[in-house]
PDB file of C-alpha atoms in Angstrom:
ATOM      1  CA  ALA Z  18      15.278   0.563 -11.090  1.00 83.00           C
ATOM      2  CA  MET Z  19      17.849   1.048 -13.854  1.00 80.00           C
ATOM      3  CA  THR Z  20      18.742   4.493 -12.458  1.00 84.00           C
ATOM      4  CA  THR Z  21      19.552   3.486  -8.878  1.00 88.00           C
ATOM      5  CA  ASP Z  22      23.111   2.987  -7.613  1.00 90.00           C
ATOM      6  CA  GLN Z  23      21.989   0.617  -4.857  1.00 95.00           C
ATOM      7  CA  GLU Z  24      22.414  -3.014  -5.808  1.00 95.00           C
ATOM      8  CA  TRP Z  25      19.590  -4.380  -3.615  1.00 96.00           C
ATOM      9  CA  CYS Z  26      16.846  -2.821  -5.813  1.00 95.00           C
ATOM     10  CA  ARG Z  27      18.252  -2.915  -9.337  1.00 94.00           C
ATOM     11  CA  VAL Z  28      15.340  -4.970 -10.728  1.00 93.00           C
ATOM     12  CA  THR Z  29      12.199  -3.764  -8.916  1.00 91.00           C
ATOM     13  CA  LEU Z  30      11.255  -0.448  -7.268  1.00 91.00           C
ATOM     14  CA  TYR Z  31       7.697  -0.611  -5.998  1.00 89.00           C
ATOM     15  CA  SER Z  32       4.924   0.626  -3.728  1.00 94.00           C
ATOM     16  CA  PRO Z  33       6.094   3.957  -2.219  1.00 95.00           C
ATOM     17  CA  SER Z  34       4.707   5.402   1.006  1.00 98.00           C
ATOM     18  CA  VAL Z  35       5.507   9.121   1.386  1.00 98.00           C
ATOM     19  CA  LEU Z  36       5.323  11.669   4.228  1.00 97.00           C
ATOM     20  CA  ARG Z  37       5.954  15.421   4.070  1.00 96.00           C
ATOM     21  CA  MET Z  38       7.696  16.508   7.282  1.00 94.00           C
ATOM     22  CA  GLY Z  39       8.901  20.091   7.437  1.00 92.00           C
ATOM     23  CA  ASP Z  40      10.945  20.785   4.321  1.00 92.00           C
ATOM     24  CA  ARG Z  41      11.625  17.112   3.577  1.00 96.00           C
ATOM     25  CA  TYR Z  42       9.809  14.303   1.878  1.00 97.00           C
ATOM     26  CA  LYS Z  43      10.373  10.861   3.350  1.00 98.00           C
ATOM     27  CA  MET Z  44       9.693   7.683   1.398  1.00 98.00           C
ATOM     28  CA  TRP Z  45       9.576   4.001   2.282  1.00 98.00           C
ATOM     29  CA  TYR Z  46       9.536   1.641  -0.686  1.00 97.00           C
ATOM     30  CA  LEU Z  47      10.070  -1.951  -1.803  1.00 96.00           C
ATOM     31  CA  GLY Z  48      12.765  -3.351  -4.030  1.00 95.00           C
ATOM     32  CA  ASN Z  49      14.661  -6.423  -5.131  1.00 94.00           C
ATOM     33  CA  ASN Z  50      17.556  -7.436  -7.376  1.00 94.00           C
ATOM     34  CA  THR Z  51      16.420 -10.873  -8.527  1.00 90.00           C
ATOM     35  CA  ALA Z  52      13.442 -10.847 -10.897  1.00 86.00           C
ATOM     36  CA  THR Z  53       9.907  -9.552 -11.115  1.00 82.00           C
ATOM     37  CA  ARG Z  54       7.036 -11.597  -9.671  1.00 76.00           C
ATOM     38  CA  THR Z  55       9.192 -13.362  -7.108  1.00 79.00           C
ATOM     39  CA  ILE Z  56       8.896 -13.506  -3.313  1.00 79.00           C
ATOM     40  CA  THR Z  57      12.070 -11.489  -2.686  1.00 86.00           C
ATOM     41  CA  CYS Z  58      11.147  -7.861  -1.869  1.00 92.00           C
ATOM     42  CA  ASP Z  59      12.764  -5.925   1.005  1.00 96.00           C
ATOM     43  CA  LEU Z  60      12.116  -2.413   2.385  1.00 97.00           C
ATOM     44  CA  GLY Z  61      14.178   0.724   1.721  1.00 98.00           C
ATOM     45  CA  TYR Z  62      14.094   4.407   2.663  1.00 98.00           C
ATOM     46  CA  ALA Z  63      14.887   7.673   0.824  1.00 98.00           C
ATOM     47  CA  GLU Z  64      14.554  11.439   1.330  1.00 98.00           C
ATOM     48  CA  SER Z  65      13.937  14.374  -1.005  1.00 98.00           C
ATOM     49  CA  GLU Z  66      13.662  18.160  -0.891  1.00 97.00           C
ATOM     50  CA  ASP Z  67      11.230  18.418  -3.813  1.00 95.00           C
ATOM     51  CA  GLY Z  68       9.580  14.991  -4.097  1.00 94.00           C
ATOM     52  CA  ILE Z  69      11.292  14.391  -7.443  1.00 94.00           C
ATOM     53  CA  THR Z  70      14.998  13.900  -6.781  1.00 95.00           C
ATOM     54  CA  TRP Z  71      15.559  11.298  -4.076  1.00 95.00           C
ATOM     55  CA  THR Z  72      18.584  10.291  -1.998  1.00 96.00           C
ATOM     56  CA  PRO Z  73      18.376   6.672  -0.811  1.00 97.00           C
ATOM     57  CA  TYR Z  74      19.524   5.835   2.701  1.00 98.00           C
ATOM     58  CA  SER Z  75      23.037   4.411   2.684  1.00 97.00           C
ATOM     59  CA  GLY Z  76      22.026   1.600   5.032  1.00 97.00           C
ATOM     60  CA  ASN Z  77      19.297   0.179   2.760  1.00 98.00           C
ATOM     61  CA  PRO Z  78      17.483  -2.121   2.914  1.00 98.00           C
ATOM     62  CA  ILE Z  79      16.259  -1.146   6.369  1.00 98.00           C
ATOM     63  CA  LEU Z  80      14.075  -4.261   6.737  1.00 98.00           C
ATOM     64  CA  THR Z  81      14.537  -7.595   4.999  1.00 96.00           C
ATOM     65  CA  ARG Z  82      12.630 -10.841   4.723  1.00 94.00           C
ATOM     66  CA  LYS Z  83      14.453 -12.062   7.838  1.00 95.00           C
ATOM     67  CA  ASP Z  84      12.568  -9.403   9.853  1.00 97.00           C
ATOM     68  CA  LEU Z  85       9.133 -10.758   8.936  1.00 96.00           C
ATOM     69  CA  PRO Z  86       7.186 -12.625  11.629  1.00 95.00           C
ATOM     70  CA  TRP Z  87       5.326 -14.559   8.926  1.00 94.00           C
ATOM     71  CA  GLY Z  88       5.607 -15.158   5.192  1.00 91.00           C
ATOM     72  CA  ARG Z  89       8.498 -14.577   2.816  1.00 88.00           C
ATOM     73  CA  MET Z  90       8.099 -11.099   1.323  1.00 89.00           C
ATOM     74  CA  TRP Z  91       7.288  -7.503   2.272  1.00 93.00           C
ATOM     75  CA  GLN Z  92       4.422  -5.895   0.378  1.00 94.00           C
ATOM     76  CA  THR Z  93       2.676  -2.501   0.220  1.00 95.00           C
ATOM     77  CA  PRO Z  94       3.934  -0.595   3.313  1.00 97.00           C
ATOM     78  CA  TYR Z  95       1.900   2.351   4.606  1.00 98.00           C
ATOM     79  CA  VAL Z  96       3.517   4.765   7.091  1.00 98.00           C
ATOM     80  CA  LEU Z  97       1.892   7.354   9.385  1.00 97.00           C
ATOM     81  CA  TYR Z  98       3.637   9.703  11.820  1.00 96.00           C
ATOM     82  CA  ASP Z  99       2.012  10.024  15.255  1.00 93.00           C
ATOM     83  CA  ALA Z 100       2.980  13.547  16.370  1.00 91.00           C
ATOM     84  CA  GLU Z 101       1.555  13.029  19.875  1.00 89.00           C
ATOM     85  CA  GLU Z 102       3.605   9.893  20.499  1.00 91.00           C
ATOM     86  CA  LYS Z 103       6.504  11.024  18.258  1.00 95.00           C
ATOM     87  CA  LEU Z 104       6.307   7.623  16.640  1.00 97.00           C
ATOM     88  CA  TYR Z 105       6.198   6.274  13.108  1.00 98.00           C
ATOM     89  CA  ARG Z 106       3.590   3.572  12.584  1.00 98.00           C
ATOM     90  CA  MET Z 107       3.704   1.213   9.621  1.00 98.00           C
ATOM     91  CA  TRP Z 108       1.169  -1.297   8.352  1.00 98.00           C
ATOM     92  CA  PHE Z 109       2.284  -3.716   5.665  1.00 98.00           C
ATOM     93  CA  ILE Z 110       1.407  -6.996   4.006  1.00 96.00           C
ATOM     94  CA  MET Z 111       3.385 -10.201   4.494  1.00 95.00           C
ATOM     95  CA  VAL Z 112       3.160 -12.652   1.603  1.00 91.00           C
ATOM     96  CA  GLU Z 113       3.615 -16.383   1.527  1.00 86.00           C
ATOM     97  CA  GLY Z 114       4.034 -17.981  -1.876  1.00 71.00           C
ATOM     98  CA  ALA Z 115       4.747 -21.085  -3.861  1.00 60.00           C
ATOM     99  CA  PRO Z 116       6.207 -21.821  -7.329  1.00 55.00           C
ATOM    100  CA  ASP Z 117       3.652 -21.994 -10.128  1.00 56.00           C
ATOM    101  CA  GLY Z 118       5.639 -24.539 -12.144  1.00 52.00           C
ATOM    102  CA  SER Z 119       7.399 -22.039 -14.402  1.00 56.00           C
ATOM    103  CA  GLY Z 120       9.843 -20.670 -11.844  1.00 52.00           C
ATOM    104  CA  LYS Z 121       7.619 -17.750 -10.933  1.00 57.00           C
ATOM    105  CA  GLU Z 122       5.902 -17.344  -7.578  1.00 55.00           C
ATOM    106  CA  VAL Z 123       2.179 -17.128  -6.965  1.00 59.00           C
ATOM    107  CA  SER Z 124       0.674 -15.577  -3.849  1.00 57.00           C
ATOM    108  CA  ILE Z 125      -1.173 -18.088  -1.672  1.00 67.00           C
ATOM    109  CA  GLY Z 126      -1.448 -16.116   1.567  1.00 86.00           C
ATOM    110  CA  GLN Z 127      -1.347 -12.432   2.503  1.00 93.00           C
ATOM    111  CA  GLN Z 128      -1.638 -11.136   6.072  1.00 95.00           C
ATOM    112  CA  LEU Z 129      -1.432  -7.711   7.705  1.00 97.00           C
ATOM    113  CA  GLY Z 130       1.616  -6.775   9.775  1.00 98.00           C
ATOM    114  CA  TYR Z 131       2.496  -3.802  11.979  1.00 98.00           C
ATOM    115  CA  ALA Z 132       5.669  -2.031  13.127  1.00 98.00           C
ATOM    116  CA  THR Z 133       6.731   1.146  14.977  1.00 98.00           C
ATOM    117  CA  SER Z 134       9.839   3.315  14.880  1.00 98.00           C
ATOM    118  CA  VAL Z 135      11.159   6.477  16.556  1.00 98.00           C
ATOM    119  CA  ASP Z 136      13.273   7.512  13.559  1.00 98.00           C
ATOM    120  CA  GLY Z 137      11.730   5.763  10.550  1.00 98.00           C
ATOM    121  CA  LEU Z 138      14.857   3.651  10.056  1.00 98.00           C
ATOM    122  CA  ARG Z 139      15.004   1.196  12.955  1.00 98.00           C
ATOM    123  CA  TRP Z 140      11.708  -0.613  13.327  1.00 98.00           C
ATOM    124  CA  ASP Z 141      10.148  -2.741  16.054  1.00 98.00           C
ATOM    125  CA  VAL Z 142       8.108  -5.295  14.130  1.00 98.00           C
ATOM    126  CA  HIS Z 143       5.035  -6.744  15.840  1.00 98.00           C
ATOM    127  CA  PRO Z 144       5.769 -10.441  16.477  1.00 97.00           C
ATOM    128  CA  GLU Z 145       2.730 -11.829  14.665  1.00 97.00           C
ATOM    129  CA  PRO Z 146       0.201 -10.922  11.955  1.00 97.00           C
ATOM    130  CA  ILE Z 147      -2.593  -8.620  13.110  1.00 98.00           C
ATOM    131  CA  TYR Z 148      -5.205  -9.546  10.464  1.00 97.00           C
ATOM    132  CA  PRO Z 149      -5.429 -12.798   8.487  1.00 94.00           C
ATOM    133  CA  SER Z 150      -6.459 -11.570   5.032  1.00 94.00           C
ATOM    134  CA  GLY Z 151      -5.254  -8.363   3.428  1.00 95.00           C
ATOM    135  CA  ARG Z 152      -3.693  -6.591   0.484  1.00 94.00           C
ATOM    136  CA  ARG Z 153      -2.465  -2.952   0.461  1.00 97.00           C
ATOM    137  CA  PRO Z 154      -3.613  -1.302   3.722  1.00 98.00           C
ATOM    138  CA  CYS Z 155      -4.317   2.439   3.751  1.00 98.00           C
ATOM    139  CA  VAL Z 156      -4.839   4.000   7.199  1.00 97.00           C
ATOM    140  CA  VAL Z 157      -6.396   7.372   8.100  1.00 95.00           C
ATOM    141  CA  ARG Z 158      -6.122   8.817  11.610  1.00 89.00           C
ATOM    142  CA  ASP Z 159      -9.559   9.995  12.710  1.00 79.00           C
ATOM    143  CA  GLY Z 160      -9.150  11.783  16.034  1.00 73.00           C
ATOM    144  CA  SER Z 161      -6.635  11.033  18.766  1.00 69.00           C
ATOM    145  CA  ASP Z 162      -7.779   7.471  19.415  1.00 76.00           C
ATOM    146  CA  ALA Z 163      -9.355   6.212  16.195  1.00 90.00           C
ATOM    147  CA  TYR Z 164      -7.966   4.697  13.031  1.00 95.00           C
ATOM    148  CA  ARG Z 165      -9.798   3.910   9.811  1.00 96.00           C
ATOM    149  CA  MET Z 166      -8.302   1.477   7.323  1.00 98.00           C
ATOM    150  CA  TRP Z 167      -9.277   0.433   3.824  1.00 98.00           C
ATOM    151  CA  MET Z 168      -7.799  -2.788   2.502  1.00 98.00           C
ATOM    152  CA  CYS Z 169      -8.536  -5.654   0.137  1.00 97.00           C
ATOM    153  CA  SER Z 170      -9.696  -8.677   2.092  1.00 97.00           C
ATOM    154  CA  SER Z 171     -11.357 -12.008   1.378  1.00 95.00           C
ATOM    155  CA  PRO Z 172     -14.991 -12.243   2.562  1.00 95.00           C
ATOM    156  CA  ASP Z 173     -14.382 -15.771   3.896  1.00 91.00           C
ATOM    157  CA  SER Z 174     -11.479 -17.138   5.913  1.00 79.00           C
ATOM    158  CA  ASP Z 175     -10.888 -19.829   3.293  1.00 78.00           C
ATOM    159  CA  GLY Z 176     -11.289 -17.494   0.317  1.00 82.00           C
ATOM    160  CA  ASN Z 177      -8.962 -17.730  -2.666  1.00 85.00           C
ATOM    161  CA  PHE Z 178      -6.772 -15.069  -4.277  1.00 85.00           C
ATOM    162  CA  GLY Z 179      -9.599 -13.948  -6.559  1.00 87.00           C
ATOM    163  CA  ASP Z 180     -11.774 -13.247  -3.518  1.00 91.00           C
ATOM    164  CA  LEU Z 181      -8.970 -11.235  -1.921  1.00 92.00           C
ATOM    165  CA  VAL Z 182      -8.462  -8.908  -4.881  1.00 93.00           C
ATOM    166  CA  GLY Z 183     -12.182  -8.605  -5.615  1.00 95.00           C
ATOM    167  CA  HIS Z 184     -13.293  -6.859  -2.406  1.00 97.00           C
ATOM    168  CA  ILE Z 185     -12.285  -3.687  -0.533  1.00 98.00           C
ATOM    169  CA  TYR Z 186     -13.375  -3.374   3.103  1.00 98.00           C
ATOM    170  CA  ARG Z 187     -13.308  -0.637   5.725  1.00 98.00           C
ATOM    171  CA  PHE Z 188     -11.794  -1.443   9.134  1.00 98.00           C
ATOM    172  CA  GLU Z 189     -11.766   0.392  12.495  1.00 96.00           C
ATOM    173  CA  SER Z 190      -9.293   0.334  15.399  1.00 96.00           C
ATOM    174  CA  THR Z 191      -8.458   2.292  18.547  1.00 94.00           C
ATOM    175  CA  ASP Z 192      -4.810   1.202  18.731  1.00 95.00           C
ATOM    176  CA  GLY Z 193      -3.829   0.303  15.169  1.00 96.00           C
ATOM    177  CA  ILE Z 194      -3.389  -3.369  16.105  1.00 97.00           C
ATOM    178  CA  GLN Z 195      -6.838  -4.780  16.881  1.00 97.00           C
ATOM    179  CA  TRP Z 196      -9.066  -4.201  13.840  1.00 97.00           C
ATOM    180  CA  THR Z 197     -12.802  -4.657  13.278  1.00 97.00           C
ATOM    181  CA  ARG Z 198     -13.954  -5.123   9.681  1.00 98.00           C
ATOM    182  CA  ASP Z 199     -17.289  -3.856   8.376  1.00 97.00           C
ATOM    183  CA  PRO Z 200     -19.767  -6.681   7.681  1.00 97.00           C
ATOM    184  CA  LYS Z 201     -19.980  -5.794   3.972  1.00 97.00           C
ATOM    185  CA  PRO Z 202     -17.301  -4.575   1.550  1.00 97.00           C
ATOM    186  CA  MET Z 203     -17.389  -0.943   0.470  1.00 97.00           C
ATOM    187  CA  LEU Z 204     -16.626  -2.115  -3.083  1.00 97.00           C
ATOM    188  CA  THR Z 205     -16.881  -5.454  -4.891  1.00 97.00           C
ATOM    189  CA  ALA Z 206     -15.401  -5.861  -8.351  1.00 95.00           C
ATOM    190  CA  PRO Z 207     -18.107  -5.783 -11.038  1.00 94.00           C
ATOM    191  CA  ALA Z 208     -17.888  -8.096 -14.036  1.00 90.00           C
ATOM    192  CA  SER Z 209     -16.675  -5.219 -16.201  1.00 91.00           C
ATOM    193  CA  HIS Z 210     -13.662  -4.478 -13.982  1.00 93.00           C
ATOM    194  CA  GLN Z 211     -12.570  -7.951 -12.821  1.00 87.00           C
ATOM    195  CA  ARG Z 212     -10.503  -6.781  -9.819  1.00 92.00           C
ATOM    196  CA  VAL Z 213     -10.453  -3.876  -7.354  1.00 96.00           C
ATOM    197  CA  VAL Z 214      -7.084  -3.769  -5.656  1.00 96.00           C
ATOM    198  CA  TYR Z 215      -4.504  -1.464  -3.995  1.00 96.00           C
ATOM    199  CA  PRO Z 216      -6.956   1.022  -2.403  1.00 98.00           C
ATOM    200  CA  PHE Z 217      -5.614   4.410  -1.334  1.00 98.00           C
ATOM    201  CA  VAL Z 218      -7.726   6.925   0.618  1.00 97.00           C
ATOM    202  CA  ILE Z 219      -7.247  10.551   1.614  1.00 95.00           C
ATOM    203  CA  LEU Z 220      -9.475  12.647   3.875  1.00 92.00           C
ATOM    204  CA  HIS Z 221      -9.466  16.242   2.626  1.00 89.00           C
ATOM    205  CA  GLU Z 222     -11.778  19.068   3.749  1.00 88.00           C
ATOM    206  CA  GLY Z 223     -14.199  16.585   5.292  1.00 89.00           C
ATOM    207  CA  ALA Z 224     -14.547  14.330   2.236  1.00 94.00           C
ATOM    208  CA  TYR Z 225     -12.963  10.997   1.331  1.00 96.00           C
ATOM    209  CA  THR Z 226     -11.471  10.073  -2.016  1.00 97.00           C
ATOM    210  CA  MET Z 227     -10.272   6.579  -2.881  1.00 98.00           C
ATOM    211  CA  TRP Z 228      -8.178   5.431  -5.822  1.00 98.00           C
ATOM    212  CA  TYR Z 229      -7.728   1.755  -6.705  1.00 98.00           C
ATOM    213  CA  SER Z 230      -6.597  -0.399  -9.607  1.00 97.00           C
ATOM    214  CA  CYS Z 231      -8.906  -2.385 -11.878  1.00 97.00           C
ATOM    215  CA  HIS Z 232      -8.217  -4.925 -14.603  1.00 94.00           C
ATOM    216  CA  VAL Z 233     -10.441  -4.181 -17.583  1.00 92.00           C
ATOM    217  CA  ASN Z 234     -11.114  -5.580 -21.030  1.00 86.00           C
ATOM    218  CA  GLY Z 235      -8.172  -5.275 -23.360  1.00 85.00           C
ATOM    219  CA  GLY Z 236      -5.679  -6.624 -20.858  1.00 89.00           C
ATOM    220  CA  VAL Z 237      -4.916  -3.307 -19.127  1.00 94.00           C
ATOM    221  CA  THR Z 238      -4.901  -2.121 -15.510  1.00 96.00           C
ATOM    222  CA  GLN Z 239      -6.011   1.447 -14.745  1.00 97.00           C
ATOM    223  CA  LEU Z 240      -6.754   3.637 -11.721  1.00 98.00           C
ATOM    224  CA  TYR Z 241     -10.375   4.348 -10.839  1.00 98.00           C
ATOM    225  CA  CYS Z 242     -11.892   6.570  -8.163  1.00 97.00           C
ATOM    226  CA  SER Z 243     -14.679   6.501  -5.557  1.00 98.00           C
ATOM    227  CA  THR Z 244     -15.847   9.407  -3.377  1.00 98.00           C
ATOM    228  CA  SER Z 245     -17.633   9.690  -0.031  1.00 98.00           C
ATOM    229  CA  THR Z 246     -18.679  12.347   2.470  1.00 96.00           C
ATOM    230  CA  ASP Z 247     -18.503  10.043   5.509  1.00 94.00           C
ATOM    231  CA  GLY Z 248     -16.263   7.107   4.543  1.00 94.00           C
ATOM    232  CA  LEU Z 249     -19.252   4.765   4.738  1.00 95.00           C
ATOM    233  CA  THR Z 250     -21.439   5.481   1.700  1.00 96.00           C
ATOM    234  CA  TRP Z 251     -19.488   5.711  -1.544  1.00 98.00           C
ATOM    235  CA  THR Z 252     -20.112   6.806  -5.112  1.00 98.00           C
ATOM    236  CA  HIS Z 253     -18.059   4.658  -7.502  1.00 97.00           C
ATOM    237  CA  HIS Z 254     -16.917   6.380 -10.684  1.00 97.00           C
ATOM    238  CA  LEU Z 255     -16.317   3.233 -12.709  1.00 96.00           C
ATOM    239  CA  GLU Z 256     -17.560   4.652 -15.988  1.00 95.00           C
ATOM    240  CA  LYS Z 257     -14.236   6.397 -16.630  1.00 95.00           C
ATOM    241  CA  PRO Z 258     -10.716   5.793 -15.265  1.00 96.00           C
ATOM    242  CA  ALA Z 259      -9.206   8.554 -13.141  1.00 97.00           C
ATOM    243  CA  PHE Z 260      -5.749   7.704 -14.524  1.00 96.00           C
ATOM    244  CA  PRO Z 261      -5.979   5.628 -17.721  1.00 96.00           C
ATOM    245  CA  THR Z 262      -3.288   3.718 -19.511  1.00 96.00           C
ATOM    246  CA  THR Z 263      -2.269   5.098 -22.893  1.00 96.00           C
ATOM    247  CA  ARG Z 264      -2.723   1.663 -24.550  1.00 94.00           C
ATOM    248  CA  ASN Z 265       0.393   2.438 -26.573  1.00 94.00           C
ATOM    249  CA  PRO Z 266       2.877  -0.444 -26.141  1.00 90.00           C
ATOM    250  CA  ASN Z 267       5.791   1.982 -26.515  1.00 95.00           C
ATOM    251  CA  ASP Z 268       4.779   3.979 -23.407  1.00 95.00           C
ATOM    252  CA  PHE Z 269       5.869   3.021 -19.891  1.00 89.00           C
ATOM    253  CA  ASP Z 270       2.232   3.393 -18.802  1.00 94.00           C
ATOM    254  CA  GLY Z 271       0.795   1.854 -21.947  1.00 95.00           C
ATOM    255  CA  ARG Z 272      -0.698  -1.229 -20.277  1.00 95.00           C
ATOM    256  CA  TYR Z 273      -0.373  -0.954 -16.504  1.00 93.00           C
ATOM    257  CA  VAL Z 274      -1.100   1.884 -14.056  1.00 94.00           C
ATOM    258  CA  SER Z 275      -1.404   0.751 -10.453  1.00 93.00           C
ATOM    259  CA  THR Z 276      -0.649   1.209  -6.739  1.00 93.00           C
ATOM    260  CA  ALA Z 277      -1.302   4.941  -6.439  1.00 94.00           C
ATOM    261  CA  PHE Z 278      -0.030   7.021  -3.541  1.00 95.00           C
ATOM    262  CA  VAL Z 279      -1.528  10.520  -3.232  1.00 95.00           C
ATOM    263  CA  LEU Z 280      -0.099  13.149  -0.877  1.00 93.00           C
ATOM    264  CA  ASP Z 281      -1.957  16.241   0.358  1.00 88.00           C
ATOM    265  CA  ASP Z 282       0.863  18.758   0.070  1.00 87.00           C
ATOM    266  CA  GLY Z 283      -0.975  21.793   1.447  1.00 82.00           C
ATOM    267  CA  ASP Z 284      -1.642  23.748  -1.748  1.00 85.00           C
ATOM    268  CA  ARG Z 285      -1.956  20.855  -4.198  1.00 87.00           C
TER     269      ARG Z 285
END
């Protein structure tokens, strides 16, 4: 955030969603200019030729809290491009919050939202939440009329925040709006890993790989991995992090590695 020239995101840059289209990378991301851990994030857009050096859109932010149909903050956008419809589709989380007594905000409600766009900049936001409990959706297109989504969700409608970040479920949809959740979670946080949150899934050469963040002993958050041949039965590799923290307080990734986004770029 300290390297950006855009004032709206000088404090937080967070949760990228990236597409490779032709010779360009396109990224949607969150940012704010107030403080960390507050309900103030908006949505921006940037492009890149190499995935490393990015040019932010001059009209950022492209969506603000005023565009939300519910809640007070944008969270964890995920964007797909529908080549048949020539349409960008975005799923995101809307967060409601309340002060915790110290001036910070705590999340007390998180619901799934949906939007579409013809150019990736001007979005038509669905007028209401499309699922009542969610955190970090990741959607895979499976055929011309099927979507698969993995997302944190509370097992019960009245579940608390700990329930939400302790379970990852698989969902199915034919239109991207009406979703059916599997009866049981694909992963529940074990005692050794406390939370399983921010799932990200890719389908590559007929196999699924999922990365997610876990809080572990020592006060650190690291990325772990699960694998599957069908997206239903998973092998969880919790014995070793896929992307560990360094545990060196002088490193930027010494304590916290989270919210992965992995792009299949053809040859890598």
